[in-house]
Coordinates of C-alpha atoms in Angstrom, one line a residue:
M1 CA 101.9 84.9 104.2
Q2 CA 103.3 86.3 101.0
S3 CA 104.7 89.4 102.8
E4 CA 106.4 87.0 105.4
V5 CA 108.0 85.0 102.5
K6 CA 109.3 88.3 100.9
E7 CA 110.7 89.5 104.2
E8 CA 112.5 86.1 104.7
V9 CA 114.0 86.3 101.3
K10 CA 115.1 89.9 102.0
V11 CA 116.8 88.8 105.2
N12 CA 118.5 85.8 103.5
K13 CA 119.9 88.1 100.8
G14 CA 121.2 90.5 103.5
I15 CA 122.9 87.7 105.3
Y16 CA 124.6 86.5 102.1
R17 CA 125.7 90.0 101.1
K18 CA 127.1 90.8 104.6
F19 CA 128.5 87.6 105.8
I20 CA 129.0 85.1 103.0
K21 CA 129.8 86.8 99.7
R22 CA 133.2 88.4 100.7
P23 CA 134.6 85.3 102.4
M24 CA 133.5 83.2 99.4
D25 CA 135.2 85.7 97.0
F26 CA 138.5 85.5 99.1
I27 CA 138.5 81.7 99.1
L28 CA 137.6 81.3 95.4
S29 CA 140.1 83.9 94.2
L30 CA 142.9 82.5 96.3
M31 CA 142.2 79.0 95.0
A32 CA 142.0 80.3 91.4
I33 CA 145.4 82.1 91.8
I34 CA 147.0 78.9 93.1
V35 CA 145.5 76.6 90.5
L36 CA 146.0 79.0 87.6
S37 CA 149.5 80.2 88.6
P38 CA 151.2 78.3 85.7
V39 CA 148.8 80.0 83.3
L40 CA 149.4 83.4 84.9
I41 CA 153.2 83.0 84.5
I42 CA 153.0 81.7 80.9
V43 CA 150.7 84.5 79.8
G44 CA 152.9 87.1 81.6
V45 CA 156.0 85.8 79.8
L46 CA 154.2 85.8 76.4
V47 CA 152.9 89.4 76.9
R48 CA 156.4 90.5 77.8
V49 CA 157.8 88.9 74.6
K50 CA 155.1 89.9 72.2
L51 CA 153.9 93.3 73.5
G52 CA 156.8 94.4 75.8
C53 CA 156.6 96.2 79.1
P54 CA 154.7 96.8 81.2
V55 CA 153.1 93.3 81.3
L56 CA 150.2 94.5 83.3
F57 CA 147.7 97.2 82.3
K58 CA 146.8 99.2 85.4
Q59 CA 143.9 101.7 85.4
K60 CA 142.0 103.5 88.1
R61 CA 138.4 102.4 88.3
P62 CA 135.5 103.2 90.6
G63 CA 134.4 100.4 93.0
L64 CA 132.1 99.9 95.9
N65 CA 130.4 103.3 96.8
E66 CA 132.4 104.8 93.9
K67 CA 135.7 104.4 95.8
I68 CA 138.6 104.5 93.4
F69 CA 141.0 101.5 93.1
T70 CA 143.7 100.3 90.7
M71 CA 142.5 97.5 88.5
Y72 CA 145.0 95.0 87.0
K73 CA 144.7 93.2 83.6
F74 CA 147.2 91.7 81.2
R75 CA 148.2 94.1 78.5
T76 CA 146.6 93.4 75.1
M77 CA 147.7 96.4 73.0
T78 CA 150.9 97.9 71.7
D79 CA 152.0 101.5 72.4
E80 CA 152.2 102.4 68.7
K81 CA 151.9 106.2 68.1
D82 CA 151.5 108.4 65.1
E83 CA 153.9 111.2 64.0
N84 CA 152.3 113.6 66.6
G85 CA 153.0 111.2 69.5
E86 CA 149.3 110.3 69.8
L87 CA 148.4 106.6 70.4
L88 CA 147.0 104.9 67.3
P89 CA 143.4 103.7 67.3
D90 CA 142.6 100.5 69.3
L91 CA 141.9 98.6 66.1
V92 CA 145.5 99.2 65.0
R93 CA 147.2 98.6 68.4
L94 CA 145.2 95.4 69.2
T95 CA 147.3 92.6 67.8
K96 CA 146.3 89.0 67.0
F97 CA 147.8 87.9 70.2
G98 CA 145.9 90.6 72.1
R99 CA 142.6 89.5 70.4
M100 CA 143.3 85.9 71.6
L101 CA 143.8 87.1 75.2
R102 CA 140.5 89.0 75.1
S103 CA 138.5 86.3 73.3
T104 CA 139.6 83.7 76.0
S105 CA 139.3 86.3 78.8
L106 CA 142.9 85.5 79.8
D107 CA 143.6 89.2 80.0
E108 CA 141.2 89.4 83.0
L109 CA 143.1 86.9 85.2
P110 CA 145.1 89.5 87.1
E111 CA 141.8 90.8 88.5
L112 CA 141.9 87.8 90.8
F113 CA 144.3 89.8 92.9
N114 CA 141.8 92.7 93.0
I115 CA 139.3 90.2 94.3
L116 CA 141.7 88.9 96.9
K117 CA 142.4 92.4 98.1
G118 CA 138.7 93.2 98.4
D119 CA 138.6 95.8 95.6
M120 CA 136.4 93.5 93.5
S121 CA 134.1 90.5 93.7
I122 CA 133.8 87.3 91.6
V123 CA 130.4 88.5 90.5
G124 CA 129.2 92.1 90.2
P125 CA 128.8 94.9 87.7
R126 CA 132.0 95.4 85.7
P127 CA 134.2 98.3 86.9
L128 CA 134.1 101.0 84.2
L129 CA 136.0 104.3 83.6
I130 CA 136.1 107.0 86.2
Q131 CA 134.9 109.6 83.7
Y132 CA 131.6 107.8 83.4
L133 CA 130.7 108.6 87.0
E134 CA 129.4 112.1 86.2
L135 CA 127.3 110.7 83.3
Y136 CA 125.2 108.2 85.3
N137 CA 121.7 109.0 86.2
E138 CA 120.4 108.0 89.7
H139 CA 119.2 104.6 88.5
Q140 CA 122.6 103.8 86.9
K141 CA 124.6 104.9 89.9
R142 CA 123.1 102.0 91.9
R143 CA 125.6 99.7 90.2
H144 CA 128.1 101.0 92.7
E145 CA 126.1 99.8 95.7
V146 CA 128.0 96.5 95.4
R147 CA 131.6 95.6 94.6
P148 CA 132.4 95.4 90.9
G149 CA 132.9 91.9 89.5
L150 CA 135.2 89.8 87.4
S151 CA 131.9 88.9 85.6
G152 CA 128.4 89.9 86.0
N153 CA 124.8 89.8 84.9
A154 CA 125.5 92.0 81.8
Q155 CA 128.5 89.8 80.9
V156 CA 126.4 86.6 80.6
N157 CA 123.6 88.4 78.8
G158 CA 125.4 90.0 75.9
R159 CA 128.6 91.5 77.3
N160 CA 129.8 94.2 74.8
A161 CA 127.2 93.2 72.1
I162 CA 124.4 94.9 74.0
S163 CA 123.6 98.6 74.5
W164 CA 124.9 100.7 77.4
E165 CA 121.2 101.1 78.6
D166 CA 120.6 97.3 78.6
K167 CA 124.0 96.8 80.3
F168 CA 123.2 99.2 83.2
N169 CA 119.7 97.8 83.6
L170 CA 121.1 94.3 84.0
D171 CA 123.7 95.7 86.5
V172 CA 121.0 97.3 88.7
E173 CA 118.8 94.2 88.4
Y174 CA 121.7 92.3 89.9
V175 CA 122.1 94.8 92.7
G176 CA 118.5 94.3 93.7
N177 CA 118.5 90.5 93.4
M178 CA 122.0 89.4 94.5
S179 CA 122.0 85.9 96.0
F180 CA 124.2 82.9 96.5
V181 CA 122.3 80.9 93.8
G182 CA 122.3 83.8 91.4
D183 CA 126.0 84.3 91.8
W184 CA 126.8 80.7 91.1
K185 CA 124.5 80.7 88.1
I186 CA 126.5 83.7 86.7
I187 CA 129.8 81.9 87.4
F188 CA 128.8 78.8 85.5
L189 CA 127.3 80.9 82.6
T190 CA 130.6 82.9 82.5
I191 CA 132.6 79.7 82.1
K192 CA 130.3 78.7 79.2
K193 CA 130.6 82.1 77.6
V194 CA 134.4 82.0 77.7
F195 CA 134.3 78.8 75.6
V196 CA 131.6 80.0 73.3
K197 CA 133.4 83.4 72.9
E198 CA 130.2 85.5 72.6
G199 CA 129.7 89.3 72.9
I200 CA 133.4 90.2 73.1
S201 CA 133.0 93.2 70.7
S202 CA 130.2 95.5 69.8
D203 CA 129.0 95.6 66.2
T204 CA 130.9 98.9 65.6
S205 CA 134.0 98.7 67.8
V206 CA 136.8 96.5 68.9
T207 CA 135.5 96.5 72.4
M208 CA 132.6 98.9 73.3
E209 CA 131.9 102.4 72.2
P210 CA 132.5 105.0 75.0
F211 CA 129.5 105.8 77.2
R212 CA 128.4 109.4 76.6
G213 CA 125.4 109.6 78.9
S214 CA 121.8 108.4 78.7
A215 CA 120.6 111.5 76.9
H216 CA 123.1 110.9 74.1
H217 CA 121.9 107.4 73.6
S218 CA 118.2 108.3 73.7
E219 CA 118.7 110.7 70.8
N220 CA 120.1 108.0 68.5

């Protein structure tokens, strides 16, 4: 009896993943873009005035099955450089306005277009840097078995305030337990987190320290 229940749960998760999740992402992202269009326009204008061009920050990120796509965000940093032409540290280039965008997650809004296109999902592991791909172990690589998300299990359980190891474990846990109810729980928790403004930065960095591989972290 127990095995039959487990099999039914597995089948239901498969149906959700294959036939429901993507259409739901498309509909929700389209609705969000329409409803939030005034906010998108206002933030875009403010970024142009306060930080200059380009308004959007574009970066290549790995998505489903490690396929590379271009992720969009509102720019939050200046392009200030030192005498050698090198960009100044994030802490210097991140303005008060940029901090406000990050703390309210307004900088993430252009990712709704990534979701509409199918590069991303409403819920899933956050898309990280391409250079991290060669650093993942087999367990951590499982985070790419699903589309990356605007928010995810790690984001509602600490975001940048937890370790890389904990973050990846939460990502893989999501991959193994993805469901309709689970996704909506993360969506509602994300809305709550935006208002509470928790876990935006780590204890030692403006955002999150670079990932250098599991071996590096286990030695510390």
